[in-house]
Short mmCIF file of C-alpha atoms and ligand atoms in Angstrom, two decimals:
data_model
loop_
_atom_site.label_atom_id
_atom_site.label_comp_id
_atom_site.label_asym_id
_atom_site.label_seq_id
_atom_site.Cartn_x
_atom_site.Cartn_y
_atom_site.Cartn_z
CA MET A 1 29.68 -19.62 -78.53
CA LYS A 2 29.59 -16.30 -76.68
CA THR A 3 26.07 -15.35 -75.38
CA THR A 4 24.88 -12.26 -74.04
CA PRO A 5 22.52 -12.34 -70.98
CA PRO A 6 19.40 -11.16 -71.64
CA THR A 7 18.98 -7.40 -70.24
CA ARG A 8 16.04 -6.89 -68.28
CA PRO A 9 14.61 -3.24 -68.16
CA PHE A 10 16.07 -0.72 -65.35
CA ARG A 11 13.45 -0.40 -62.84
CA ILE A 12 12.74 2.98 -60.81
CA LEU A 13 10.21 3.24 -58.05
CA PHE A 14 8.82 6.56 -56.98
CA VAL A 15 7.51 6.57 -53.22
CA CYS A 16 5.53 9.10 -51.37
CA LEU A 17 2.93 8.81 -48.39
CA GLY A 18 -0.48 8.19 -49.88
CA ASN A 19 0.68 7.16 -53.53
CA ILE A 20 -2.08 9.48 -54.81
CA CYS A 21 -0.56 12.76 -55.39
CA ARG A 22 3.37 13.19 -55.64
CA SER A 23 4.64 9.69 -56.69
CA PRO A 24 1.95 8.70 -59.23
CA ALA A 25 2.90 12.22 -60.90
CA ALA A 26 6.54 11.50 -60.65
CA GLU A 27 5.76 7.98 -62.27
CA ILE A 28 3.77 9.93 -65.09
CA VAL A 29 6.04 12.64 -65.67
CA CYS A 30 9.25 10.23 -65.64
CA ARG A 31 7.46 8.03 -68.16
CA ALA A 32 6.89 10.78 -70.37
CA ALA A 33 10.51 12.13 -70.15
CA LEU A 34 11.68 8.44 -70.86
CA ALA A 35 9.61 8.03 -74.10
CA GLU A 36 10.74 11.50 -75.21
CA ALA A 37 14.35 10.45 -74.76
CA GLY A 38 13.47 7.12 -76.41
CA LEU A 39 14.29 4.93 -73.63
CA ASP A 40 10.67 3.69 -72.62
CA GLY A 41 11.50 0.21 -73.66
CA GLN A 42 14.63 0.03 -71.46
CA VAL A 43 13.28 1.61 -68.01
CA GLN A 44 10.34 0.66 -66.15
CA VAL A 45 8.46 2.89 -63.57
CA ASP A 46 6.20 2.39 -60.68
CA SER A 47 4.95 4.25 -57.45
CA CYS A 48 3.82 3.41 -54.21
CA GLY A 49 3.15 4.87 -50.74
CA THR A 50 4.56 4.33 -47.29
CA ALA A 51 0.96 4.34 -45.80
CA SER A 52 -1.64 2.08 -46.92
CA TYR A 53 -4.90 4.32 -46.34
CA HIS A 54 -5.23 5.02 -50.15
CA THR A 55 -4.54 1.42 -51.41
CA GLY A 56 -6.39 0.62 -54.50
CA SER A 57 -7.48 4.39 -55.18
CA ARG A 58 -6.95 6.31 -58.44
CA PRO A 59 -4.64 9.58 -57.99
CA ASP A 60 -5.94 12.63 -56.34
CA ALA A 61 -8.37 14.12 -58.76
CA ARG A 62 -6.61 17.53 -58.07
CA MET A 63 -3.19 15.90 -59.08
CA LEU A 64 -4.78 14.53 -62.55
CA ALA A 65 -6.16 18.08 -63.12
CA ALA A 66 -2.78 19.73 -62.77
CA LEU A 67 -1.10 16.72 -64.75
CA GLU A 68 -3.83 17.57 -67.62
CA ARG A 69 -3.03 21.29 -67.40
CA ALA A 70 0.66 20.49 -67.81
CA GLY A 71 0.00 18.21 -70.64
CA PHE A 72 0.19 14.76 -69.12
CA ALA A 73 -2.29 12.01 -69.43
CA TYR A 74 -3.32 9.36 -66.35
CA GLY A 75 -2.24 5.88 -67.26
CA GLY A 76 -4.36 4.01 -64.98
CA HIS A 77 -2.35 3.45 -61.82
CA ARG A 78 -3.84 2.48 -58.56
CA ALA A 79 -2.20 3.01 -55.18
CA ARG A 80 -0.34 0.36 -53.43
CA THR A 81 1.85 0.22 -50.25
CA LEU A 82 5.54 -0.08 -50.20
CA ARG A 83 6.80 -4.04 -49.79
CA ARG A 84 10.20 -4.97 -48.33
CA ALA A 85 10.25 -7.05 -51.39
CA ASP A 86 10.45 -3.73 -53.45
CA ALA A 87 13.98 -3.34 -52.34
CA ALA A 88 15.13 -6.37 -54.42
CA GLU A 89 12.65 -5.69 -57.32
CA PHE A 90 13.60 -2.18 -57.97
CA ASP A 91 17.10 -0.88 -59.25
CA LEU A 92 16.54 2.68 -57.99
CA ILE A 93 14.08 3.83 -55.22
CA ILE A 94 13.20 7.54 -55.20
CA PRO A 95 11.35 8.78 -51.90
CA GLN A 96 9.94 12.43 -52.58
CA ASP A 97 10.32 13.89 -49.22
CA ARG A 98 12.64 13.32 -45.82
CA GLU A 99 9.80 11.42 -43.92
CA ASN A 100 9.20 8.98 -47.13
CA LEU A 101 12.96 8.57 -46.99
CA ARG A 102 13.12 7.64 -43.51
CA ASP A 103 10.24 5.40 -43.71
CA VAL A 104 11.47 3.45 -46.90
CA LEU A 105 14.75 2.95 -44.85
CA ALA A 106 12.90 1.65 -42.07
CA VAL A 107 11.10 -0.88 -44.24
CA PHE A 108 14.16 -2.10 -46.39
CA PRO A 109 17.05 -4.36 -45.33
CA ALA A 110 20.07 -2.28 -44.73
CA GLU A 111 22.04 -3.66 -47.96
CA ALA A 112 19.26 -1.99 -49.96
CA ALA A 113 20.03 1.59 -48.71
CA ALA A 114 22.28 2.33 -51.58
CA LYS A 115 19.42 2.03 -54.00
CA VAL A 116 17.60 4.62 -52.14
CA ARG A 117 17.94 8.24 -53.29
CA PRO A 118 15.72 11.28 -52.48
CA MET A 119 13.97 13.09 -55.55
CA SER A 120 15.81 16.19 -54.51
CA GLU A 121 19.09 14.82 -56.20
CA TRP A 122 17.57 15.67 -59.41
CA PHE A 123 16.18 19.11 -58.61
CA PRO A 124 17.13 21.60 -61.33
CA ALA A 125 19.90 24.02 -60.34
CA GLY A 126 18.90 27.00 -58.29
CA GLU A 127 15.94 25.08 -56.74
CA THR A 128 16.15 26.02 -53.09
CA ARG A 129 13.98 23.36 -51.56
CA CYS A 130 15.02 19.87 -50.66
CA GLU A 131 12.22 17.77 -50.86
CA VAL A 132 8.97 17.52 -53.12
CA PRO A 133 6.36 19.46 -50.80
CA ASP A 134 3.32 17.62 -49.83
CA PRO A 135 0.36 19.43 -51.80
CA TYR A 136 -2.49 17.19 -50.28
CA TYR A 137 -3.75 19.89 -47.73
CA GLY A 138 -3.33 23.04 -49.99
CA GLY A 139 -4.79 24.68 -53.34
CA ALA A 140 -4.33 23.95 -57.01
CA GLU A 141 -1.48 26.04 -57.28
CA GLY A 142 0.53 23.57 -54.91
CA PHE A 143 -0.19 20.71 -57.42
CA ASP A 144 0.80 22.73 -60.39
CA ASP A 145 4.12 23.76 -58.69
CA VAL A 146 4.72 20.01 -57.85
CA VAL A 147 4.18 18.89 -61.19
CA GLN A 148 6.63 21.65 -62.62
CA LEU A 149 9.22 20.54 -60.00
CA LEU A 150 8.61 16.94 -60.97
CA ARG A 151 9.17 17.71 -64.49
CA GLY A 152 12.46 19.40 -64.06
CA ALA A 153 13.66 16.59 -61.93
CA ALA A 154 12.74 13.74 -64.35
CA GLN A 155 14.48 15.52 -67.08
CA GLN A 156 17.61 15.57 -64.98
CA LEU A 157 16.98 11.95 -63.88
CA VAL A 158 16.69 10.77 -67.50
CA HIS A 159 19.92 12.71 -68.25
CA GLU A 160 21.74 10.75 -65.66
CA LEU A 161 20.30 7.53 -67.04
CA ILE A 162 21.52 8.17 -70.44
CA ARG A 163 25.01 9.43 -69.10
CA LYS A 164 25.39 6.37 -67.10
CA GLU A 165 24.05 3.92 -69.83
CA LEU A 166 21.41 2.74 -67.09
CA GLN A 167 24.23 0.84 -65.23
P1 4NP B 201 1.02 12.11 -51.45
O1 4NP B 201 0.02 13.00 -50.72
O2 4NP B 201 1.87 11.49 -50.38
O3 4NP B 201 1.86 12.74 -52.35
O4 4NP B 201 -0.03 10.90 -52.07
C1 4NP B 201 -0.76 12.73 -49.68
C2 4NP B 201 -1.96 11.83 -49.80
C3 4NP B 201 -2.84 11.64 -48.71
C4 4NP B 201 -2.46 12.16 -47.48
C5 4NP B 201 -1.34 12.98 -47.13
C6 4NP B 201 -0.55 13.21 -48.40
N1 4NP B 201 -3.39 11.92 -46.46
O5 4NP B 201 -2.92 12.39 -45.42
O6 4NP B 201 -4.50 11.25 -46.79
#
């Protein structure tokens, strides 16, 4: 008798510095894009930070407000720190900026590097920036800008997952 192995969900981890602004927003926006595409059962998303100062915290209130303005609801995430074990537990690890990318690669074993791709790979055509800017020290407009950038990137990412059938 031919048996098919049980398929486990494809797992994506978004990474930023504090895990209170960009990566939880990426997680929320991506989860919504997956649900819209009917893929929410097949793909799991999580987020973490390379630094531990905000571990256990809710996302920054300014980011939650920007997400709400764009129509996204907070799902209860609490900040956590990147672990070396995340390299094996996730299929795709997505740092938000170049510093996050460098820090992830410093924590992970070398053979996991192929799973690590910066968020800018999915930026919409015409976007001239090459990383998700850190909105932490700026005003509300910076948070709105990040949400819009992440929304476009999440849509491109979901299109890629559909094209590649999550392989
Ligand atoms: P995030 O933003 O990396 O997008 O969560 C930041 C959060 C906290 C700090 C900097 C950036 N901080 O310096 O505490």
